[in-house]
């Protein structure tokens, strides 16, 4: 598979855009194709990163757990443990190191699965080293914030990958739009989210311009996650929008 090599002959270092930092920034590359792993190491080193390499999922998981890395570049098709399994186990252990998946698997469901399991970004092969380095810098700016694979607010739990919602031991059936609305609110649990923001992120604002649709669907969701259980998780904040109570109501 042809990879676009990014070389900058006779260009000054400042023009290349290397990582500017005040401390060593360490990146783990987990890639079983050894020639590609070496090329990625060289490319990222040229951009100012300090890079270690693992060639299988078992070693990659061990190093990601113990190595104190600032970010992980993770292939999916690995011996020992797949990249999906590595990412899922890190997140289950509440290890929030930023993970960028770099894979030849370019299907939309492959990408959705990787992101739903807790990855922060996804790039497909072939790729540009300049863009890879820029994506890593963007992840580093955002930092290692918690990104659980399963969202929880009290006993209300939403699993984006399995597309399931539970209130305690009881399953809750939601339509695709209701699910998307609840997921967005749970990712912002405890914060007030405006109707306009919900319309922009859950609907296509070019196709749906009426803010009342948000109110209608909020009512649908409330009747499914709150009313049968005597709860008040989905709260209306007058004049501002909606808030999903962090304790599940």
PDB file of C-alpha atoms in Angstrom:
ATOM      1  CA  UNK A   1       0.000   0.000   0.000  1.00  0.00           C
ATOM      2  CA  UNK A   2       1.585   3.334  -0.991  1.00  0.00           C
ATOM      3  CA  UNK A   3       2.110   5.738   1.885  1.00  0.00           C
ATOM      4  CA  UNK A   4       2.660   9.415   1.208  1.00  0.00           C
ATOM      5  CA  UNK A   5       6.044  10.211   2.710  1.00  0.00           C
ATOM      6  CA  UNK A   6       6.374  13.765   3.938  1.00  0.00           C
ATOM      7  CA  UNK A   7       9.896  14.980   3.451  1.00  0.00           C
ATOM      8  CA  UNK A   8      10.906  18.622   3.405  1.00  0.00           C
ATOM      9  CA  UNK A   9      14.287  18.944   1.666  1.00  0.00           C
ATOM     10  CA  UNK A  10      16.171  22.150   2.340  1.00  0.00           C
ATOM     11  CA  UNK A  11      13.317  23.663   4.352  1.00  0.00           C
ATOM     12  CA  UNK A  12      14.150  25.296   7.696  1.00  0.00           C
ATOM     13  CA  UNK A  13      12.881  23.513  10.766  1.00  0.00           C
ATOM     14  CA  UNK A  14      10.419  26.312  11.586  1.00  0.00           C
ATOM     15  CA  UNK A  15       8.712  25.874   8.224  1.00  0.00           C
ATOM     16  CA  UNK A  16       8.105  22.204   8.834  1.00  0.00           C
ATOM     17  CA  UNK A  17       6.001  22.993  11.901  1.00  0.00           C
ATOM     18  CA  UNK A  18       7.638  20.787  14.542  1.00  0.00           C
ATOM     19  CA  UNK A  19       6.058  20.375  17.940  1.00  0.00           C
ATOM     20  CA  UNK A  20       6.817  23.339  20.171  1.00  0.00           C
ATOM     21  CA  UNK A  21       6.871  22.381  23.814  1.00  0.00           C
ATOM     22  CA  UNK A  22       8.705  23.007  27.042  1.00  0.00           C
ATOM     23  CA  UNK A  23       9.034  19.363  27.999  1.00  0.00           C
ATOM     24  CA  UNK A  24       9.566  16.008  26.305  1.00  0.00           C
ATOM     25  CA  UNK A  25       6.367  14.793  24.627  1.00  0.00           C
ATOM     26  CA  UNK A  26       6.308  11.002  24.427  1.00  0.00           C
ATOM     27  CA  UNK A  27       4.212   9.061  21.926  1.00  0.00           C
ATOM     28  CA  UNK A  28       3.690   5.304  21.726  1.00  0.00           C
ATOM     29  CA  UNK A  29       3.177   3.839  18.238  1.00  0.00           C
ATOM     30  CA  UNK A  30       1.551   0.383  18.213  1.00  0.00           C
ATOM     31  CA  UNK A  31       1.967  -1.024  14.697  1.00  0.00           C
ATOM     32  CA  UNK A  32       2.810  -4.590  13.665  1.00  0.00           C
ATOM     33  CA  UNK A  33       4.145  -3.721  10.206  1.00  0.00           C
ATOM     34  CA  UNK A  34       7.732  -3.047  11.182  1.00  0.00           C
ATOM     35  CA  UNK A  35       8.792  -0.965   8.188  1.00  0.00           C
ATOM     36  CA  UNK A  36       5.771   1.282   8.596  1.00  0.00           C
ATOM     37  CA  UNK A  37       6.336   1.533  12.355  1.00  0.00           C
ATOM     38  CA  UNK A  38       9.917   2.671  11.730  1.00  0.00           C
ATOM     39  CA  UNK A  39       8.740   5.195   9.147  1.00  0.00           C
ATOM     40  CA  UNK A  40       6.121   6.599  11.531  1.00  0.00           C
ATOM     41  CA  UNK A  41       8.772   6.862  14.252  1.00  0.00           C
ATOM     42  CA  UNK A  42      11.076   8.804  11.904  1.00  0.00           C
ATOM     43  CA  UNK A  43       8.292  11.055  10.705  1.00  0.00           C
ATOM     44  CA  UNK A  44       7.081  11.931  14.201  1.00  0.00           C
ATOM     45  CA  UNK A  45      10.612  12.322  15.532  1.00  0.00           C
ATOM     46  CA  UNK A  46      11.218  14.887  12.770  1.00  0.00           C
ATOM     47  CA  UNK A  47       8.162  16.759  14.091  1.00  0.00           C
ATOM     48  CA  UNK A  48       9.597  16.945  17.598  1.00  0.00           C
ATOM     49  CA  UNK A  49       8.081  13.909  19.347  1.00  0.00           C
ATOM     50  CA  UNK A  50       9.929  11.239  21.316  1.00  0.00           C
ATOM     51  CA  UNK A  51       8.581   7.936  19.986  1.00  0.00           C
ATOM     52  CA  UNK A  52       8.516   4.359  21.288  1.00  0.00           C
ATOM     53  CA  UNK A  53       7.173   1.445  19.241  1.00  0.00           C
ATOM     54  CA  UNK A  54       5.324  -1.776  20.084  1.00  0.00           C
ATOM     55  CA  UNK A  55       4.604  -4.420  17.455  1.00  0.00           C
ATOM     56  CA  UNK A  56       1.656  -6.267  18.987  1.00  0.00           C
ATOM     57  CA  UNK A  57      -1.402  -5.497  21.072  1.00  0.00           C
ATOM     58  CA  UNK A  58      -0.161  -7.187  24.259  1.00  0.00           C
ATOM     59  CA  UNK A  59       3.058  -5.166  24.414  1.00  0.00           C
ATOM     60  CA  UNK A  60       1.195  -2.060  23.300  1.00  0.00           C
ATOM     61  CA  UNK A  61      -1.320  -2.368  26.130  1.00  0.00           C
ATOM     62  CA  UNK A  62       1.435  -2.966  28.688  1.00  0.00           C
ATOM     63  CA  UNK A  63       3.437   0.071  27.562  1.00  0.00           C
ATOM     64  CA  UNK A  64       0.344   2.286  27.353  1.00  0.00           C
ATOM     65  CA  UNK A  65      -0.511   1.307  30.925  1.00  0.00           C
ATOM     66  CA  UNK A  66       2.960   1.778  32.366  1.00  0.00           C
ATOM     67  CA  UNK A  67       4.894   4.116  30.093  1.00  0.00           C
ATOM     68  CA  UNK A  68       3.450   7.511  30.987  1.00  0.00           C
ATOM     69  CA  UNK A  69       2.859   8.492  27.355  1.00  0.00           C
ATOM     70  CA  UNK A  70       1.246  11.728  26.226  1.00  0.00           C
ATOM     71  CA  UNK A  71      -0.522   9.989  23.309  1.00  0.00           C
ATOM     72  CA  UNK A  72      -0.843   6.603  21.597  1.00  0.00           C
ATOM     73  CA  UNK A  73      -0.986   5.956  17.832  1.00  0.00           C
ATOM     74  CA  UNK A  74      -2.776   2.627  17.527  1.00  0.00           C
ATOM     75  CA  UNK A  75      -3.279   0.238  14.618  1.00  0.00           C
ATOM     76  CA  UNK A  76      -6.374  -1.975  14.730  1.00  0.00           C
ATOM     77  CA  UNK A  77      -5.238  -5.212  13.108  1.00  0.00           C
ATOM     78  CA  UNK A  78      -2.631  -6.339  15.629  1.00  0.00           C
ATOM     79  CA  UNK A  79      -1.460  -9.773  16.830  1.00  0.00           C
ATOM     80  CA  UNK A  80      -2.207 -10.710  20.427  1.00  0.00           C
ATOM     81  CA  UNK A  81      -4.870  -8.080  21.080  1.00  0.00           C
ATOM     82  CA  UNK A  82      -6.629  -5.978  18.467  1.00  0.00           C
ATOM     83  CA  UNK A  83      -6.463  -2.203  18.632  1.00  0.00           C
ATOM     84  CA  UNK A  84     -10.147  -2.236  19.555  1.00  0.00           C
ATOM     85  CA  UNK A  85      -9.362  -4.417  22.580  1.00  0.00           C
ATOM     86  CA  UNK A  86      -6.379  -2.279  23.612  1.00  0.00           C
ATOM     87  CA  UNK A  87      -8.458   0.893  23.539  1.00  0.00           C
ATOM     88  CA  UNK A  88     -11.425  -0.716  25.286  1.00  0.00           C
ATOM     89  CA  UNK A  89      -9.241  -2.070  28.115  1.00  0.00           C
ATOM     90  CA  UNK A  90      -7.491   1.251  28.656  1.00  0.00           C
ATOM     91  CA  UNK A  91     -10.798   3.063  28.972  1.00  0.00           C
ATOM     92  CA  UNK A  92     -12.260   0.368  31.229  1.00  0.00           C
ATOM     93  CA  UNK A  93      -9.273   0.992  33.535  1.00  0.00           C
ATOM     94  CA  UNK A  94     -10.004   4.758  33.400  1.00  0.00           C
ATOM     95  CA  UNK A  95      -6.772   5.385  31.545  1.00  0.00           C
ATOM     96  CA  UNK A  96      -7.536   8.490  29.468  1.00  0.00           C
ATOM     97  CA  UNK A  97      -4.307   8.770  27.469  1.00  0.00           C
ATOM     98  CA  UNK A  98      -5.253  10.296  24.085  1.00  0.00           C
ATOM     99  CA  UNK A  99      -5.543   7.559  21.438  1.00  0.00           C
ATOM    100  CA  UNK A 100      -5.344   8.153  17.692  1.00  0.00           C
ATOM    101  CA  UNK A 101      -6.255   5.100  15.634  1.00  0.00           C
ATOM    102  CA  UNK A 102      -4.215   4.747  12.429  1.00  0.00           C
ATOM    103  CA  UNK A 103      -5.620   1.911  10.345  1.00  0.00           C
ATOM    104  CA  UNK A 104      -6.167   0.594   6.838  1.00  0.00           C
ATOM    105  CA  UNK A 105      -9.751  -0.203   7.889  1.00  0.00           C
ATOM    106  CA  UNK A 106     -11.558   2.712   6.287  1.00  0.00           C
ATOM    107  CA  UNK A 107     -15.216   1.710   6.634  1.00  0.00           C
ATOM    108  CA  UNK A 108     -17.535   4.113   8.409  1.00  0.00           C
ATOM    109  CA  UNK A 109     -18.547   1.414  10.909  1.00  0.00           C
ATOM    110  CA  UNK A 110     -14.882   0.628  11.641  1.00  0.00           C
ATOM    111  CA  UNK A 111     -14.326   4.280  12.462  1.00  0.00           C
ATOM    112  CA  UNK A 112     -17.523   4.543  14.500  1.00  0.00           C
ATOM    113  CA  UNK A 113     -16.578   1.432  16.518  1.00  0.00           C
ATOM    114  CA  UNK A 114     -13.124   2.803  17.290  1.00  0.00           C
ATOM    115  CA  UNK A 115     -14.440   6.153  18.434  1.00  0.00           C
ATOM    116  CA  UNK A 116     -17.284   4.589  20.430  1.00  0.00           C
ATOM    117  CA  UNK A 117     -14.782   2.404  22.296  1.00  0.00           C
ATOM    118  CA  UNK A 118     -12.961   5.516  23.490  1.00  0.00           C
ATOM    119  CA  UNK A 119     -10.481   6.555  20.791  1.00  0.00           C
ATOM    120  CA  UNK A 120     -10.070  10.303  20.339  1.00  0.00           C
ATOM    121  CA  UNK A 121      -9.324  10.413  16.617  1.00  0.00           C
ATOM    122  CA  UNK A 122      -9.160   8.100  13.602  1.00  0.00           C
ATOM    123  CA  UNK A 123      -6.948   8.322  10.510  1.00  0.00           C
ATOM    124  CA  UNK A 124      -6.897   5.913   7.595  1.00  0.00           C
ATOM    125  CA  UNK A 125      -3.919   4.642   5.619  1.00  0.00           C
ATOM    126  CA  UNK A 126      -2.392   5.931   3.382  1.00  0.00           C
ATOM    127  CA  UNK A 127      -1.743   9.082   5.379  1.00  0.00           C
ATOM    128  CA  UNK A 128       0.372  12.208   5.594  1.00  0.00           C
ATOM    129  CA  UNK A 129       2.942  12.488   8.381  1.00  0.00           C
ATOM    130  CA  UNK A 130       2.341  16.234   8.535  1.00  0.00           C
ATOM    131  CA  UNK A 131      -1.387  15.690   9.146  1.00  0.00           C
ATOM    132  CA  UNK A 132      -0.676  12.884  11.632  1.00  0.00           C
ATOM    133  CA  UNK A 133       1.603  15.180  13.636  1.00  0.00           C
ATOM    134  CA  UNK A 134      -0.967  17.990  13.491  1.00  0.00           C
ATOM    135  CA  UNK A 135      -3.709  15.659  14.730  1.00  0.00           C
ATOM    136  CA  UNK A 136      -1.476  14.581  17.625  1.00  0.00           C
ATOM    137  CA  UNK A 137      -0.778  18.193  18.551  1.00  0.00           C
ATOM    138  CA  UNK A 138      -4.525  18.841  18.574  1.00  0.00           C
ATOM    139  CA  UNK A 139      -5.063  15.869  20.923  1.00  0.00           C
ATOM    140  CA  UNK A 140      -2.323  17.120  23.216  1.00  0.00           C
ATOM    141  CA  UNK A 141      -3.931  20.550  23.407  1.00  0.00           C
ATOM    142  CA  UNK A 142      -7.196  18.960  24.538  1.00  0.00           C
ATOM    143  CA  UNK A 143      -5.392  16.876  27.159  1.00  0.00           C
ATOM    144  CA  UNK A 144      -6.215  13.542  28.786  1.00  0.00           C
ATOM    145  CA  UNK A 145      -9.779  14.306  29.876  1.00  0.00           C
ATOM    146  CA  UNK A 146     -12.138  11.468  30.918  1.00  0.00           C
ATOM    147  CA  UNK A 147     -13.937   9.888  27.946  1.00  0.00           C
ATOM    148  CA  UNK A 148     -15.711   6.786  29.263  1.00  0.00           C
ATOM    149  CA  UNK A 149     -16.932   4.283  26.682  1.00  0.00           C
ATOM    150  CA  UNK A 150     -20.157   3.888  28.679  1.00  0.00           C
ATOM    151  CA  UNK A 151     -21.785   7.113  29.847  1.00  0.00           C
ATOM    152  CA  UNK A 152     -23.334   7.161  33.314  1.00  0.00           C
ATOM    153  CA  UNK A 153     -25.402   9.588  35.375  1.00  0.00           C
ATOM    154  CA  UNK A 154     -26.373   7.863  38.598  1.00  0.00           C
ATOM    155  CA  UNK A 155     -28.096   4.628  37.606  1.00  0.00           C
ATOM    156  CA  UNK A 156     -28.774   5.903  34.081  1.00  0.00           C
ATOM    157  CA  UNK A 157     -26.285   4.318  31.684  1.00  0.00           C
ATOM    158  CA  UNK A 158     -25.869   4.741  27.933  1.00  0.00           C
ATOM    159  CA  UNK A 159     -23.558   2.562  25.831  1.00  0.00           C
ATOM    160  CA  UNK A 160     -22.866   4.278  22.463  1.00  0.00           C
ATOM    161  CA  UNK A 161     -21.246   1.189  20.921  1.00  0.00           C
ATOM    162  CA  UNK A 162     -24.015  -1.248  21.895  1.00  0.00           C
ATOM    163  CA  UNK A 163     -26.704   1.429  21.382  1.00  0.00           C
ATOM    164  CA  UNK A 164     -28.340   0.559  24.688  1.00  0.00           C
ATOM    165  CA  UNK A 165     -29.771   2.599  27.560  1.00  0.00           C
ATOM    166  CA  UNK A 166     -30.499   1.268  31.035  1.00  0.00           C
ATOM    167  CA  UNK A 167     -32.085   2.757  34.136  1.00  0.00           C
ATOM    168  CA  UNK A 168     -30.772   0.526  36.887  1.00  0.00           C
ATOM    169  CA  UNK A 169     -31.525  -3.022  35.750  1.00  0.00           C
ATOM    170  CA  UNK A 170     -34.298  -1.972  33.354  1.00  0.00           C
ATOM    171  CA  UNK A 171     -33.647  -1.499  29.651  1.00  0.00           C
ATOM    172  CA  UNK A 172     -34.995   1.666  28.008  1.00  0.00           C
ATOM    173  CA  UNK A 173     -35.984   1.620  24.333  1.00  0.00           C
ATOM    174  CA  UNK A 174     -35.226   4.841  22.464  1.00  0.00           C
ATOM    175  CA  UNK A 175     -35.500   5.788  18.804  1.00  0.00           C
ATOM    176  CA  UNK A 176     -32.306   6.780  16.990  1.00  0.00           C
ATOM    177  CA  UNK A 177     -33.058  10.505  17.429  1.00  0.00           C
ATOM    178  CA  UNK A 178     -33.984  10.124  21.089  1.00  0.00           C
ATOM    179  CA  UNK A 179     -30.773   8.171  21.655  1.00  0.00           C
ATOM    180  CA  UNK A 180     -28.685  10.873  19.969  1.00  0.00           C
ATOM    181  CA  UNK A 181     -30.325  13.580  22.076  1.00  0.00           C
ATOM    182  CA  UNK A 182     -29.758  11.703  25.328  1.00  0.00           C
ATOM    183  CA  UNK A 183     -26.155  10.859  24.396  1.00  0.00           C
ATOM    184  CA  UNK A 184     -25.327  14.500  23.723  1.00  0.00           C
ATOM    185  CA  UNK A 185     -26.872  15.613  27.006  1.00  0.00           C
ATOM    186  CA  UNK A 186     -25.115  12.843  28.962  1.00  0.00           C
ATOM    187  CA  UNK A 187     -21.766  13.870  27.501  1.00  0.00           C
ATOM    188  CA  UNK A 188     -22.492  17.312  28.950  1.00  0.00           C
ATOM    189  CA  UNK A 189     -24.056  16.048  32.197  1.00  0.00           C
ATOM    190  CA  UNK A 190     -24.552  18.767  34.779  1.00  0.00           C
ATOM    191  CA  UNK A 191     -24.269  21.550  32.187  1.00  0.00           C
ATOM    192  CA  UNK A 192     -27.044  23.609  30.625  1.00  0.00           C
ATOM    193  CA  UNK A 193     -27.286  22.986  26.884  1.00  0.00           C
ATOM    194  CA  UNK A 194     -29.299  25.373  24.727  1.00  0.00           C
ATOM    195  CA  UNK A 195     -31.964  24.268  22.272  1.00  0.00           C
ATOM    196  CA  UNK A 196     -29.945  25.844  19.463  1.00  0.00           C
ATOM    197  CA  UNK A 197     -26.879  23.753  20.359  1.00  0.00           C
ATOM    198  CA  UNK A 198     -28.944  20.578  20.516  1.00  0.00           C
ATOM    199  CA  UNK A 199     -30.548  21.379  17.166  1.00  0.00           C
ATOM    200  CA  UNK A 200     -27.106  21.896  15.637  1.00  0.00           C
ATOM    201  CA  UNK A 201     -25.564  18.689  16.966  1.00  0.00           C
ATOM    202  CA  UNK A 202     -28.486  16.237  16.998  1.00  0.00           C
ATOM    203  CA  UNK A 203     -30.393  17.390  13.924  1.00  0.00           C
ATOM    204  CA  UNK A 204     -29.385  18.838  10.573  1.00  0.00           C
ATOM    205  CA  UNK A 205     -30.011  22.553  11.137  1.00  0.00           C
ATOM    206  CA  UNK A 206     -30.212  23.094   7.367  1.00  0.00           C
ATOM    207  CA  UNK A 207     -33.165  20.715   7.202  1.00  0.00           C
ATOM    208  CA  UNK A 208     -34.786  21.399  10.595  1.00  0.00           C
ATOM    209  CA  UNK A 209     -34.940  25.014  11.720  1.00  0.00           C
ATOM    210  CA  UNK A 210     -37.737  24.859  14.309  1.00  0.00           C
ATOM    211  CA  UNK A 211     -36.413  24.823  17.885  1.00  0.00           C
ATOM    212  CA  UNK A 212     -39.724  23.359  19.023  1.00  0.00           C
ATOM    213  CA  UNK A 213     -38.614  19.971  17.682  1.00  0.00           C
ATOM    214  CA  UNK A 214     -36.006  19.886  20.465  1.00  0.00           C
ATOM    215  CA  UNK A 215     -38.719  20.474  23.057  1.00  0.00           C
ATOM    216  CA  UNK A 216     -40.877  17.718  21.576  1.00  0.00           C
ATOM    217  CA  UNK A 217     -38.063  15.145  21.645  1.00  0.00           C
ATOM    218  CA  UNK A 218     -36.937  16.181  25.116  1.00  0.00           C
ATOM    219  CA  UNK A 219     -40.471  15.330  26.227  1.00  0.00           C
ATOM    220  CA  UNK A 220     -40.260  11.932  24.517  1.00  0.00           C
ATOM    221  CA  UNK A 221     -36.945  11.141  26.246  1.00  0.00           C
ATOM    222  CA  UNK A 222     -38.182  12.343  29.647  1.00  0.00           C
ATOM    223  CA  UNK A 223     -41.221  10.067  29.434  1.00  0.00           C
ATOM    224  CA  UNK A 224     -38.928   7.088  28.869  1.00  0.00           C
ATOM    225  CA  UNK A 225     -35.966   7.668  31.215  1.00  0.00           C
ATOM    226  CA  UNK A 226     -37.673   9.561  34.051  1.00  0.00           C
ATOM    227  CA  UNK A 227     -41.440   9.220  34.315  1.00  0.00           C
ATOM    228  CA  UNK A 228     -41.643   5.404  34.721  1.00  0.00           C
ATOM    229  CA  UNK A 229     -38.962   5.550  37.430  1.00  0.00           C
ATOM    230  CA  UNK A 230     -40.133   8.591  39.380  1.00  0.00           C
ATOM    231  CA  UNK A 231     -36.977  10.520  38.452  1.00  0.00           C
ATOM    232  CA  UNK A 232     -36.143  14.003  37.196  1.00  0.00           C
ATOM    233  CA  UNK A 233     -32.875  13.643  35.274  1.00  0.00           C
ATOM    234  CA  UNK A 234     -33.791  15.633  32.156  1.00  0.00           C
ATOM    235  CA  UNK A 235     -34.439  19.118  33.520  1.00  0.00           C
ATOM    236  CA  UNK A 236     -35.768  22.166  31.696  1.00  0.00           C
ATOM    237  CA  UNK A 237     -33.886  25.377  32.505  1.00  0.00           C
ATOM    238  CA  UNK A 238     -36.265  28.211  31.620  1.00  0.00           C
ATOM    239  CA  UNK A 239     -34.938  30.533  28.971  1.00  0.00           C
ATOM    240  CA  UNK A 240     -31.692  28.570  28.667  1.00  0.00           C
ATOM    241  CA  UNK A 241     -32.278  24.983  27.531  1.00  0.00           C
ATOM    242  CA  UNK A 242     -31.896  21.573  29.151  1.00  0.00           C
ATOM    243  CA  UNK A 243     -29.642  19.946  31.714  1.00  0.00           C
ATOM    244  CA  UNK A 244     -29.107  16.239  32.350  1.00  0.00           C
ATOM    245  CA  UNK A 245     -28.576  15.845  36.101  1.00  0.00           C
ATOM    246  CA  UNK A 246     -25.151  14.356  36.785  1.00  0.00           C
ATOM    247  CA  UNK A 247     -26.607  12.176  39.561  1.00  0.00           C
ATOM    248  CA  UNK A 248     -29.284  10.767  37.264  1.00  0.00           C
ATOM    249  CA  UNK A 249     -32.110  12.661  38.955  1.00  0.00           C
TER     250      UNK A 249
END
